DNA sequence: GCTGTTATGAAATTTAAATTCACTATTTAG
DNA sequence: CTAAATAGTGAATTTAAATTTCATAACAGC
C-alpha cells in the first residue's frame, strides 16, 4: 500500500457519506481514476461534481488535477517509499537516520506541489508586493519559517517583523493598516496564539495570509489568503521536521516571486551590502 | 537523454519556425512545462495556442495533456536536475517559481548524501550526546539553521543556546568547558564572526563542530568535527535558499540521532509538554 | 420547536484545450 | 512572370473540463 492510498484509507472514517463513496470507489479502482474527469468520477461514485472537488480538499490536495497526478505517481512508484519514520529501527546508526531524513525531507518538499493553489499564491504575491509592513508569526516549530521569512524580506528592503514573543506582537499589531500583511504560520491551523493574533491583525485591516495545511481548521477558514502545505506525516518523534521544510518552501517561493518583481530595484543594494561585508571582512 | 526529449531534439530540424521555438523552449525548461497551460507555453515560447497543439501532433502525441504527462514521466526517470536558478525567466509566474523552488530544494537535499562523511557524523552525535551545553551560531542565512537547532535540542532537554548577537555570544562562550559543544554554521566557512567565536570556544576547550561546505576554508580546517554540506550553486538572487535546506537536513539528522539515544528518557517529557499545551488550549 | 451548522447537488462561472477559419508567405505549375 | 496551390500561422470560436456559488435539505444543540 502506497502513501496516498493509505492516506485515503486513513481518513475514510472521517469523511462524510458522499465523500466516503468517492473514497471507496478510488480505493477499488485506483488505476482508472487518473484518466477520468470530475463528471465521470462523480457519476461512477454516485455523487455530484462539487463533491469530487471537496473530496480532494478533504484529503489535503488542492485540486482534482493534482489529485489525479498524485494518484498516478502513487501507482507507478511500487517503491515502498516511506514518507515517515514509522520504520525507525533500534539499530539505526546516525548514518542510516541521515538517509531517512533526506528521504522524508525530499518527499515533503515534493508533495508541496499537491496542495498549493496557484490563484491563492498569485494573490499572496500581489498582497505582499504592495505591502507596507509584513509581519510573520509562528510558534514552536513554525517559528523557524517566520524567522527565515523575516530575514529574507528585510533583505528585499521591506519593513519586515517577527517575534516569538506574543506580547511583543500584541504591541506591533495595533499599528497595522489595510496596507499591511500578516503572515500566520501554523501547521495545524489551530494554534491559539496564532489565531488570536491573526484575528487581531484582520480587525486592524491587514491582509491575513495563512501558511497552513489544507484542512477545516479555524486558521484555514478565516484567513484572507491560504497558502496550503501538504499534510505530511506528523509524529511526536520527528516533531515538525518535514512540515518545516514545506513551510520554508512556501517562504522561498514568496521571496523568489517578490524578488522577481522588485529585483532590479534592490540589486544595487545587494551589491552594496556584499561589498561592505567584504570591506569589513566578515 | 531520454526518449521524449531525444525525440524532440531529433525532429527539431524538421519543425517549422514557430514549432521549433516551442521545441527550444521545452528542451530548455522541461521541468516547467508539465505545469503549464497551452496559453502559458504559447506566451513563453512566443507562438499561438493553436501552434502548441500542432506541435504536440508533430512530435507524434495526440493531445497537449498527453504531452505533459509523457514529459513528466520522462523527467522522473532521468534526473536532468537543475540545482540552481540559472533558468530563471523573465516571464516566470509565481507558480512557475514555486515549481523551480521545489526542484532546487529537492535537489539540494538529495545531494546532501554525497558530502556527508559517516565517521564525522558518528563523532558529532557522540560529542553532542554527552554534551553539557550546546551552542549554535550562524549569521545571515545560516541563522535559520541555528535557531531551528536551538529549539530542537531544547525540546530534547539540552541546555541549548543561540543568538544572532555577536556580543551576547561573546559573553556565553567564556563559560564553555571541554564538556560542551560549539556548532558553527557557515556555508562558505569564511565568515569572520563565526570563525572568531569558533576559535574562542575551542580555546575554552569546547568541541567545535562545523556545518559547512567541503572546501579549503578556515572553518573547515580548524573545526574538530566537520559535517559537510554539498556545494550547491549560490546566486545573489536566491541567497542561501538551497544551502539552508542542506544545513537543516544536517540538523535534523543530529536531532533524530540524539532522539534515538535519549528518546526513551524524554518521551514522558514530550507527553507532558503536549498535554499541558492542550490544557492551555494553545 | 427554533437556530445555526454541515453536507449536498444543481446551476453558473471560469478556465483550459482543441478547432476553425482567414490571412500571409512561399512554392510550384503553366 | 503570373496564378494557383500549399504550408504556416494566430485570432477567434467552440467544446469540454474544473471549480465556485447558491439554494436546499438534514441534522445537532439549545
Coordinates of C-alpha atoms (C1' of nucleotides) in Angstrom, one line a residue:
Chain A
X1 CA 0.0 0.0 0.0
X2 CA 1.4 3.3 -1.0
X3 CA 1.2 6.7 0.7
X4 CA -1.8 8.4 -1.0
X5 CA -3.9 5.3 -1.0
X6 CA -3.1 4.7 2.6
X7 CA -3.9 8.3 3.4
X8 CA -7.4 7.9 1.8
X9 CA -7.9 4.7 3.9
X10 CA -6.9 6.6 7.0
X11 CA -9.3 9.5 6.6
X12 CA -12.1 7.4 5.2
X13 CA -13.9 7.1 8.5
X14 CA -13.9 10.8 9.0
X15 CA -15.3 11.6 5.6
X16 CA -19.0 12.4 5.1
X17 CA -21.2 9.9 3.3
X18 CA -20.9 11.2 -0.2
X19 CA -17.2 11.8 0.1
X20 CA -16.8 8.3 1.6
X21 CA -18.4 6.9 -1.5
X22 CA -15.7 8.6 -3.6
X23 CA -13.0 7.2 -1.3
X24 CA -14.4 3.7 -1.7
X25 CA -14.5 4.0 -5.5
X26 CA -11.0 5.3 -5.7
X27 CA -9.6 2.6 -3.4
X28 CA -11.4 -0.1 -5.6
X29 CA -10.4 1.4 -8.9
X30 CA -7.3 3.4 -8.4
X31 CA -5.8 2.8 -11.8
X32 CA -9.0 4.0 -13.6
X33 CA -9.3 7.4 -11.8
X34 CA -6.3 9.3 -13.3
X35 CA -7.9 9.3 -16.7
X36 CA -11.4 10.4 -15.5
X37 CA -13.0 13.8 -15.4
X38 CA -14.8 15.1 -12.4
X39 CA -18.0 14.3 -14.2
X40 CA -17.1 10.7 -14.8
X41 CA -15.9 10.1 -11.3
X42 CA -19.0 11.8 -10.0
X43 CA -21.3 9.5 -11.9
X44 CA -19.4 6.4 -11.1
X45 CA -19.3 7.0 -7.4
X46 CA -22.8 8.4 -7.3
X47 CA -22.1 11.9 -6.1
X48 CA -22.0 15.4 -7.6
X49 CA -19.1 17.0 -9.3
X50 CA -18.8 19.5 -6.5
X51 CA -18.3 16.8 -4.0
X52 CA -15.4 15.4 -6.0
X53 CA -13.6 18.7 -5.6
X54 CA -14.5 18.8 -1.9
X55 CA -13.2 15.2 -1.5
X56 CA -9.8 16.3 -2.9
X57 CA -9.6 19.1 -0.4
X58 CA -10.6 16.8 2.4
X59 CA -7.7 14.5 1.8
X60 CA -5.4 17.5 1.7
X61 CA -4.9 18.0 -2.0
X62 CA -5.6 21.3 -3.6
X63 CA -7.3 20.4 -6.9
X64 CA -8.7 17.5 -8.8
X65 CA -5.9 17.7 -11.3
X66 CA -3.3 17.5 -8.5
X67 CA -5.2 14.6 -7.1
X68 CA -5.0 12.7 -10.3
X69 CA -1.3 13.4 -10.7
X70 CA -0.6 12.3 -7.1
X71 CA -2.6 9.1 -7.6
X72 CA -0.7 8.4 -10.8
X73 CA 2.6 8.9 -9.1
X74 CA 1.4 6.7 -6.3
X75 CA 0.6 3.9 -8.6
X76 CA 3.8 4.0 -10.6
X77 CA 6.0 4.1 -7.6
X78 CA 5.8 0.5 -6.4
X79 CA 8.7 1.6 -4.3
X80 CA 7.6 1.1 -0.7
X81 CA 8.7 4.6 -0.1
X82 CA 8.5 5.5 3.5
X83 CA 7.3 9.1 3.9
X84 CA 7.5 9.0 7.6
X85 CA 9.7 7.5 10.3
X86 CA 7.4 4.6 11.0
X87 CA 10.1 2.2 10.1
X88 CA 12.6 3.7 12.6
X89 CA 14.7 0.9 13.8
X90 CA 16.5 0.4 17.1
X91 CA 19.7 -0.5 15.3
X92 CA 19.7 2.6 13.0
X93 CA 23.0 4.3 13.0
X94 CA 23.2 8.1 12.6
X95 CA 24.1 7.5 9.0
X96 CA 21.0 5.4 8.5
X97 CA 19.0 8.1 10.1
X98 CA 20.6 10.6 7.9
X99 CA 19.4 8.9 4.8
X100 CA 15.9 8.6 6.2
X101 CA 15.9 12.3 7.0
X102 CA 16.9 13.0 3.4
X103 CA 14.1 10.9 2.2
X104 CA 11.5 12.4 4.4
X105 CA 12.5 15.9 3.7
X106 CA 12.6 15.3 -0.1
X107 CA 9.2 13.7 -0.1
X108 CA 7.8 16.5 1.9
X109 CA 9.0 19.1 -0.5
X110 CA 7.8 17.1 -3.4
X111 CA 4.3 16.9 -2.1
X112 CA 4.1 20.7 -1.7
X113 CA 3.0 20.8 -5.3
X114 CA -0.2 18.9 -4.5
X115 CA -1.6 21.4 -2.0
X116 CA -0.7 24.7 -3.4
X117 CA -3.4 26.7 -5.2
X118 CA -1.9 28.9 -7.9
X119 CA -4.6 31.6 -7.6
X120 CA -4.0 31.9 -3.9
X121 CA -0.3 32.1 -4.5
X122 CA -0.8 34.9 -7.0
X123 CA -3.0 36.7 -4.5
X124 CA -0.4 36.4 -1.8
X125 CA 2.4 37.7 -4.0
X126 CA 0.2 40.6 -5.1
X127 CA -0.6 41.4 -1.5
X128 CA 3.0 41.3 -0.3
X129 CA 4.3 43.2 -3.2
X130 CA 2.4 46.3 -2.3
X131 CA 2.6 45.8 1.4
X132 CA 3.9 48.5 3.6
X133 CA 4.8 46.2 6.5
X134 CA 4.9 42.4 6.6
X135 CA 4.5 40.7 9.9
X136 CA 5.3 37.0 10.3
X137 CA 4.2 34.9 13.2
X138 CA 4.7 31.2 14.0
X139 CA 5.3 29.4 17.3
X140 CA 7.1 26.2 18.1
X141 CA 8.5 24.5 15.0
X142 CA 6.9 27.1 12.8
X143 CA 8.9 29.9 14.3
X144 CA 11.9 28.8 12.1
X145 CA 9.9 29.7 9.0
X146 CA 8.9 33.0 10.5
X147 CA 12.4 33.9 11.3
X148 CA 13.7 32.9 7.9
X149 CA 11.0 34.9 6.2
X150 CA 11.6 38.0 8.3
X151 CA 15.3 37.9 7.3
X152 CA 14.6 37.3 3.6
X153 CA 12.1 40.1 3.3
X154 CA 14.3 42.5 5.2
X155 CA 16.9 41.8 2.6
X156 CA 14.5 42.9 0.0
X157 CA 14.0 46.2 1.6
X158 CA 10.7 45.5 3.3
X159 CA 9.7 46.6 6.8
X160 CA 9.5 43.0 8.0
X161 CA 8.8 42.0 11.5
X162 CA 8.6 38.8 13.6
X163 CA 9.0 37.8 17.2
X164 CA 8.4 34.8 19.3
X165 CA 7.0 36.9 22.0
X166 CA 3.3 37.0 22.0
X167 CA 3.2 40.3 24.0
X168 CA 5.6 42.0 21.7
X169 CA 3.4 41.0 18.8
X170 CA 0.4 42.4 20.6
X171 CA 2.2 45.8 20.7
X172 CA 3.1 45.6 17.0
X173 CA -0.3 44.7 15.6
X174 CA -2.3 47.8 16.6
X175 CA -0.1 49.8 14.1
X176 CA -1.1 47.6 11.2
X177 CA -3.3 49.1 8.5
X178 CA -5.0 47.8 5.3
X179 CA -1.7 48.3 3.5
X180 CA -0.1 45.7 5.7
X181 CA 0.2 41.9 5.6
X182 CA 0.1 39.5 8.4
X183 CA 1.5 36.0 7.6
X184 CA 0.4 33.4 10.0
X185 CA 2.3 30.1 10.0
X186 CA 0.8 27.1 11.7
X187 CA 0.8 23.5 10.5
X188 CA -2.4 22.6 12.3
X189 CA -4.1 25.9 11.9
X190 CA -5.4 25.6 15.4
X191 CA -2.7 27.2 17.4
X192 CA -4.4 29.6 19.7
X193 CA -1.8 32.3 19.8
X194 CA -1.5 32.4 16.1
X195 CA -5.3 32.5 15.7
X196 CA -5.7 35.3 18.1
X197 CA -3.0 37.5 16.6
X198 CA -4.4 36.8 13.1
X199 CA -7.9 37.9 14.1
X200 CA -6.4 41.0 15.7
X201 CA -4.4 41.9 12.6
X202 CA -7.5 41.4 10.5
X203 CA -9.5 43.7 12.7
X204 CA -6.9 46.3 12.1
X205 CA -7.5 45.8 8.4
X206 CA -4.3 43.9 7.5
X207 CA -4.5 41.1 4.9
X208 CA -4.1 37.7 6.6
X209 CA -2.1 35.2 4.7
X210 CA -2.1 31.7 6.3
X211 CA 0.6 29.1 5.7
X212 CA -1.1 26.0 7.0
X213 CA -2.3 22.6 5.9
X214 CA -5.4 22.2 3.8
X215 CA -8.0 21.4 6.5
X216 CA -11.1 22.6 8.2
X217 CA -9.0 24.4 10.8
X218 CA -10.1 27.9 12.0
X219 CA -7.0 29.5 10.5
X220 CA -7.7 28.0 7.2
X221 CA -11.3 29.2 7.3
X222 CA -10.6 32.7 8.5
X223 CA -7.5 33.7 6.5
X224 CA -7.9 36.0 3.6
X225 CA -5.4 34.1 1.5
X226 CA -4.4 30.5 2.1
X227 CA -1.1 29.0 1.1
X228 CA -1.5 25.3 1.8
X229 CA 1.2 23.0 2.8
X230 CA 0.7 19.2 2.4
X231 CA -0.4 17.0 5.2
X232 CA 2.9 15.4 5.9
X233 CA 3.0 12.7 8.4
X234 CA 3.3 14.0 11.9
X235 CA 5.0 12.0 14.6
X236 CA 6.0 13.1 18.0
X237 CA 9.5 11.8 17.4
X238 CA 10.1 13.9 14.4
X239 CA 8.0 16.8 15.5
X240 CA 7.8 19.3 12.8
X241 CA 10.7 18.2 10.7
X242 CA 9.0 17.7 7.4
X243 CA 6.4 20.4 7.8
X244 CA 9.1 22.9 8.5
X245 CA 10.6 22.0 5.1
X246 CA 7.2 22.6 3.4
X247 CA 6.8 26.0 5.1
X248 CA 10.2 27.1 4.1
X249 CA 9.5 26.1 0.5
X250 CA 6.5 28.3 0.5
X251 CA 8.5 31.2 2.0
X252 CA 11.2 30.6 -0.6
X253 CA 8.6 30.9 -3.3
X254 CA 7.2 34.1 -2.0
X255 CA 10.7 35.5 -1.7
X256 CA 11.6 34.5 -5.2
X257 CA 8.4 35.9 -6.6
X258 CA 8.8 39.2 -4.9
X259 CA 12.5 39.3 -5.9
X260 CA 11.4 38.8 -9.4
X261 CA 9.2 41.9 -9.2
X262 CA 11.4 44.2 -7.2
X263 CA 14.7 42.5 -8.1
X264 CA 16.1 45.2 -10.4
X265 CA 15.4 47.8 -7.9
X266 CA 17.2 46.1 -5.0
X267 CA 20.1 44.7 -6.9
X268 CA 22.3 47.7 -6.2
X269 CA 21.5 47.4 -2.5
X270 CA 22.5 43.7 -2.7
X271 CA 25.9 44.7 -4.2
X272 CA 26.3 47.4 -1.6
X273 CA 25.6 45.0 1.2
X274 CA 28.0 42.5 -0.2
X275 CA 30.9 44.8 -0.9
X276 CA 30.5 46.4 2.5
X277 CA 30.6 42.9 4.0
X278 CA 33.8 42.3 2.2
X279 CA 35.3 45.6 3.4
X280 CA 34.6 44.6 6.9
X281 CA 35.9 41.1 6.2
X282 CA 33.1 39.5 7.9
Chain B
X1 CA 18.8 11.9 -22.6
X2 CA 15.5 10.0 -22.7
X3 CA 13.0 9.1 -25.3
X4 CA 10.7 12.0 -25.4
X5 CA 13.3 14.7 -25.0
X6 CA 15.5 12.9 -27.6
X7 CA 12.6 12.7 -29.9
X8 CA 12.0 16.4 -29.7
X9 CA 15.7 17.0 -30.5
X10 CA 15.6 14.7 -33.4
X11 CA 12.6 16.2 -35.1
X12 CA 13.6 19.8 -34.2
X13 CA 15.2 20.5 -37.6
X14 CA 12.2 19.3 -39.4
X15 CA 9.8 21.5 -37.5
X16 CA 8.6 24.8 -38.8
X17 CA 9.8 28.1 -37.3
X18 CA 7.1 28.5 -34.7
X19 CA 7.0 24.9 -33.7
X20 CA 10.8 25.0 -33.4
X21 CA 10.5 27.8 -30.9
X22 CA 8.3 25.6 -28.8
X23 CA 10.8 22.7 -29.1
X24 CA 13.6 25.0 -28.0
X25 CA 11.6 26.2 -25.0
X26 CA 10.7 22.7 -23.9
X27 CA 14.2 21.5 -24.2
X28 CA 15.5 24.4 -22.1
X29 CA 12.8 24.2 -19.4
X30 CA 11.5 20.7 -19.4
X31 CA 10.6 20.7 -15.7
X32 CA 8.5 23.8 -16.0
X33 CA 6.3 22.7 -18.9
X34 CA 4.2 20.0 -17.2
X35 CA 2.5 22.6 -15.0
X36 CA 1.7 25.0 -17.8
X37 CA -1.4 25.5 -19.9
X38 CA -1.3 25.9 -23.6
X39 CA -1.8 29.6 -23.1
X40 CA 1.3 29.9 -20.9
X41 CA 3.5 27.8 -23.0
X42 CA 2.3 29.7 -26.1
X43 CA 3.2 33.1 -24.4
X44 CA 6.6 31.9 -23.2
X45 CA 7.7 30.4 -26.5
X46 CA 6.2 33.3 -28.5
X47 CA 3.7 31.4 -30.5
X48 CA -0.1 30.9 -30.6
X49 CA -2.0 28.3 -28.7
X50 CA -3.0 26.6 -31.9
X51 CA 0.6 26.0 -32.7
X52 CA 1.1 24.3 -29.3
X53 CA -1.5 21.8 -30.2
X54 CA 0.1 21.3 -33.7
X55 CA 3.5 20.9 -32.0
X56 CA 2.2 18.0 -30.0
X57 CA 0.8 16.3 -33.0
X58 CA 4.1 17.0 -34.9
X59 CA 6.1 15.0 -32.3
X60 CA 3.5 12.3 -32.5
X61 CA 1.5 12.9 -29.4
X62 CA -2.3 13.2 -29.6
X63 CA -3.0 16.0 -27.1
X64 CA -1.4 18.6 -25.0
X65 CA -2.4 16.8 -21.9
X66 CA -0.8 13.6 -23.0
X67 CA 2.3 15.6 -24.0
X68 CA 2.6 17.0 -20.5
X69 CA 2.1 13.6 -19.0
X70 CA 4.7 12.0 -21.2
X71 CA 7.2 14.8 -20.4
X72 CA 6.6 14.4 -16.7
X73 CA 7.2 10.6 -16.9
X74 CA 10.4 11.4 -18.9
X75 CA 11.6 13.7 -16.2
X76 CA 11.1 11.4 -13.3
X77 CA 13.1 8.8 -15.0
X78 CA 16.1 10.8 -15.8
X79 CA 17.3 13.5 -13.5
X80 CA 18.3 16.4 -15.5
X81 CA 18.3 18.2 -12.2
X82 CA 19.0 21.8 -12.2
X83 CA 20.4 22.6 -8.9
X84 CA 20.3 26.4 -9.3
X85 CA 18.0 29.0 -10.6
X86 CA 20.1 29.7 -13.7
X87 CA 17.0 29.1 -15.8
X88 CA 15.1 31.9 -14.2
X89 CA 13.0 33.5 -16.8
X90 CA 11.5 37.0 -17.1
X91 CA 8.1 35.7 -17.7
X92 CA 8.1 33.2 -14.8
X93 CA 4.9 33.4 -12.8
X94 CA 4.9 32.8 -9.0
X95 CA 3.6 29.3 -9.8
X96 CA 6.5 28.7 -12.1
X97 CA 8.9 29.9 -9.5
X98 CA 7.2 27.7 -7.0
X99 CA 7.9 24.6 -9.0
X100 CA 11.5 25.8 -9.5
X101 CA 11.9 26.3 -5.8
X102 CA 10.6 22.8 -5.2
X103 CA 13.0 21.4 -7.7
X104 CA 16.0 23.2 -6.4
X105 CA 15.3 22.4 -2.8
X106 CA 14.7 18.8 -3.6
X107 CA 18.0 18.6 -5.5
X108 CA 19.9 20.3 -2.7
X109 CA 18.6 17.8 -0.1
X110 CA 19.4 14.9 -2.4
X111 CA 22.9 16.0 -2.8
X112 CA 23.5 16.0 0.9
X113 CA 24.1 12.4 0.7
X114 CA 27.3 13.0 -1.3
X115 CA 29.1 15.2 1.0
X116 CA 28.5 13.7 4.4
X117 CA 31.2 11.6 6.0
X118 CA 29.7 8.9 8.1
X119 CA 32.6 8.8 10.6
X120 CA 32.4 12.5 11.2
X121 CA 28.7 12.2 11.7
X122 CA 29.2 9.5 14.3
X123 CA 31.7 11.6 16.0
X124 CA 29.3 14.6 16.1
X125 CA 26.5 12.5 17.5
X126 CA 28.8 11.1 20.2
X127 CA 30.0 14.6 21.1
X128 CA 26.6 16.1 21.4
X129 CA 25.2 13.2 23.2
X130 CA 27.4 13.7 26.2
X131 CA 27.5 17.4 25.9
X132 CA 26.6 19.6 28.8
X133 CA 25.8 22.7 26.8
X134 CA 25.3 23.1 23.1
X135 CA 25.9 26.4 21.5
X136 CA 24.8 27.1 17.9
X137 CA 26.0 30.0 15.9
X138 CA 25.3 31.1 12.3
X139 CA 24.8 34.5 10.8
X140 CA 22.8 35.7 7.8
X141 CA 21.0 32.9 6.1
X142 CA 22.7 30.4 8.3
X143 CA 21.0 31.8 11.4
X144 CA 17.8 30.0 10.4
X145 CA 19.5 26.7 11.0
X146 CA 21.0 27.8 14.3
X147 CA 17.6 28.9 15.5
X148 CA 16.0 25.7 14.4
X149 CA 18.7 23.6 16.1
X150 CA 18.5 25.5 19.3
X151 CA 14.7 24.9 19.5
X152 CA 15.1 21.2 18.7
X153 CA 17.7 20.5 21.2
X154 CA 16.0 22.4 23.9
X155 CA 13.0 20.1 23.3
X156 CA 15.3 17.2 24.0
X157 CA 16.2 18.6 27.4
X158 CA 19.6 20.1 26.5
X159 CA 20.9 23.3 27.6
X160 CA 20.9 24.7 24.1
X161 CA 21.9 28.3 23.2
X162 CA 22.0 30.5 20.2
X163 CA 21.8 34.2 19.4
X164 CA 22.3 36.4 16.5
X165 CA 24.1 38.9 18.7
X166 CA 27.9 38.5 18.5
X167 CA 28.4 40.3 21.8
X168 CA 25.9 38.1 23.5
X169 CA 27.7 35.1 22.2
X170 CA 31.0 36.6 23.5
X171 CA 29.5 36.6 26.9
X172 CA 28.3 33.0 26.6
X173 CA 31.5 31.3 25.4
X174 CA 33.8 32.0 28.4
X175 CA 31.6 29.6 30.3
X176 CA 32.1 26.7 28.0
X177 CA 34.2 23.8 29.0
X178 CA 35.6 20.6 27.4
X179 CA 32.2 19.0 28.1
X180 CA 30.5 21.5 25.8
X181 CA 29.9 21.6 22.1
X182 CA 30.0 24.7 19.8
X183 CA 28.3 24.2 16.5
X184 CA 29.4 26.7 13.8
X185 CA 27.2 27.0 10.8
X186 CA 28.6 28.8 7.7
X187 CA 28.2 27.8 4.1
X188 CA 31.4 29.4 3.0
X189 CA 33.4 28.6 6.1
X190 CA 34.9 32.1 5.9
X191 CA 32.5 34.2 7.9
X192 CA 34.7 36.2 10.3
X193 CA 32.3 36.3 13.2
X194 CA 31.7 32.6 13.0
X195 CA 35.4 31.9 12.8
X196 CA 36.3 34.1 15.7
X197 CA 33.7 32.6 18.0
X198 CA 34.7 29.1 17.0
X199 CA 38.3 29.7 17.9
X200 CA 37.3 31.3 21.2
X201 CA 35.1 28.3 22.0
X202 CA 37.9 25.9 21.2
X203 CA 40.3 27.8 23.4
X204 CA 37.8 27.3 26.2
X205 CA 38.0 23.5 25.5
X206 CA 34.7 23.1 23.7
X207 CA 34.4 20.7 20.8
X208 CA 33.9 22.6 17.6
X209 CA 31.5 21.1 15.1
X210 CA 31.4 22.8 11.7
X211 CA 28.4 22.6 9.4
X212 CA 30.0 23.9 6.2
X213 CA 30.8 23.0 2.6
X214 CA 33.7 20.8 1.8
X215 CA 36.4 23.3 0.9
X216 CA 39.7 24.7 2.0
X217 CA 38.0 27.3 4.2
X218 CA 39.5 28.2 7.6
X219 CA 36.4 26.8 9.4
X220 CA 36.7 23.5 7.6
X221 CA 40.4 23.3 8.5
X222 CA 40.1 24.3 12.1
X223 CA 36.9 22.5 13.2
X224 CA 37.2 19.4 15.4
X225 CA 34.4 17.7 13.6
X226 CA 33.2 18.5 10.0
X227 CA 29.7 17.9 8.8
X228 CA 29.8 18.8 5.2
X229 CA 27.0 20.2 3.1
X230 CA 27.2 19.9 -0.6
X231 CA 28.4 22.8 -2.8
X232 CA 25.0 23.9 -4.1
X233 CA 25.0 26.8 -6.5
X234 CA 25.0 30.1 -4.8
X235 CA 23.4 33.1 -6.6
X236 CA 22.8 36.6 -5.3
X237 CA 19.2 36.3 -6.2
X238 CA 18.5 33.2 -4.2
X239 CA 20.9 33.9 -1.5
X240 CA 21.1 30.9 0.7
X241 CA 17.9 29.1 -0.3
X242 CA 19.3 25.7 -1.2
X243 CA 22.2 25.8 1.3
X244 CA 19.8 26.5 4.1
X245 CA 17.9 23.3 3.2
X246 CA 21.1 21.3 3.4
X247 CA 22.0 22.8 6.8
X248 CA 18.6 21.9 8.1
X249 CA 18.9 18.4 6.9
X250 CA 22.1 18.0 8.8
X251 CA 20.4 19.5 11.9
X252 CA 17.5 17.1 11.5
X253 CA 19.9 14.2 11.3
X254 CA 21.6 15.3 14.5
X255 CA 18.3 15.7 16.2
X256 CA 17.0 12.4 15.1
X257 CA 20.2 10.6 16.1
X258 CA 20.2 12.1 19.6
X259 CA 16.5 11.5 20.0
X260 CA 17.2 7.9 19.1
X261 CA 19.6 7.6 22.0
X262 CA 17.8 9.7 24.7
X263 CA 14.4 9.1 23.2
X264 CA 13.0 6.8 25.9
X265 CA 14.1 9.2 28.6
X266 CA 12.4 12.3 27.2
X267 CA 9.3 10.6 25.9
X268 CA 7.5 11.4 29.2
X269 CA 8.5 15.0 29.0
X270 CA 7.2 15.1 25.4
X271 CA 3.8 13.9 26.6
X272 CA 3.8 16.3 29.5
X273 CA 4.5 19.2 27.2
X274 CA 1.8 18.2 24.8
X275 CA -0.9 17.6 27.3
X276 CA -0.1 20.8 29.1
X277 CA -0.3 22.6 25.7
X278 CA -3.8 21.1 25.3
X279 CA -4.8 22.1 28.7
X280 CA -3.9 25.6 27.9
X281 CA -5.6 25.2 24.6
X282 CA -2.8 26.9 22.7
Chain C
dG1 C1' -39.6 23.8 18.1
dC2 C1' -36.2 27.2 16.7
dT3 C1' -31.4 28.3 15.3
dG4 C1' -27.2 27.7 13.5
dT5 C1' -24.2 24.4 11.1
dT6 C1' -23.0 20.9 7.9
dA7 C1' -23.5 18.3 3.7
dT8 C1' -25.0 18.1 -0.8
dG9 C1' -26.2 18.7 -5.8
dA10 C1' -27.9 21.9 -9.5
dA11 C1' -26.6 25.6 -11.9
dA12 C1' -23.4 29.1 -13.2
dT13 C1' -18.9 30.5 -13.9
dT14 C1' -14.3 30.2 -15.0
dT15 C1' -10.6 28.1 -17.2
dA16 C1' -8.3 25.1 -20.4
dA17 C1' -7.9 22.6 -24.7
dA18 C1' -8.9 22.0 -29.3
dT19 C1' -10.9 23.5 -33.7
dT20 C1' -12.0 26.5 -37.2
dC21 C1' -11.1 30.0 -40.2
dA22 C1' -8.9 33.7 -42.5
dC23 C1' -4.6 35.7 -43.7
dT24 C1' 0.2 35.6 -45.3
dA25 C1' 4.2 33.9 -47.4
dT26 C1' 6.2 30.8 -50.2
dT27 C1' 6.5 27.4 -53.6
dT28 C1' 5.2 25.2 -57.8
dA29 C1' 3.0 24.7 -62.5
dG30 C1' 2.0 26.7 -66.5
Chain D
dC1 C1' 6.2 36.1 -64.7
dT2 C1' 1.9 35.1 -63.1
dA3 C1' -1.7 32.3 -61.0
dA4 C1' -2.9 28.5 -58.3
dA5 C1' -1.7 25.6 -54.7
dT6 C1' 0.2 24.9 -50.3
dA7 C1' 2.1 25.4 -45.7
dG8 C1' 2.3 28.0 -41.6
dT9 C1' 0.4 30.9 -38.5
dG10 C1' -2.6 33.3 -34.9
dA11 C1' -7.2 35.3 -33.8
dA12 C1' -11.5 33.9 -32.7
dT13 C1' -14.5 30.4 -31.6
dT14 C1' -16.2 26.2 -29.8
dT15 C1' -16.1 22.5 -26.8
dA16 C1' -15.0 20.4 -22.6
dA17 C1' -13.4 20.3 -18.0
dA18 C1' -12.8 22.1 -13.4
dT19 C1' -14.4 25.0 -9.9
dT20 C1' -17.4 28.1 -7.4
dT21 C1' -21.8 29.7 -6.0
dC22 C1' -26.0 29.1 -4.3
dA23 C1' -30.2 27.0 -2.6
dT24 C1' -31.9 23.3 0.0
dA25 C1' -32.2 19.5 3.0
dA26 C1' -30.7 17.1 7.0
dC27 C1' -29.1 17.4 11.5
dA28 C1' -27.3 18.8 16.1
dG29 C1' -27.5 21.8 20.0
dC30 C1' -30.1 24.8 22.7

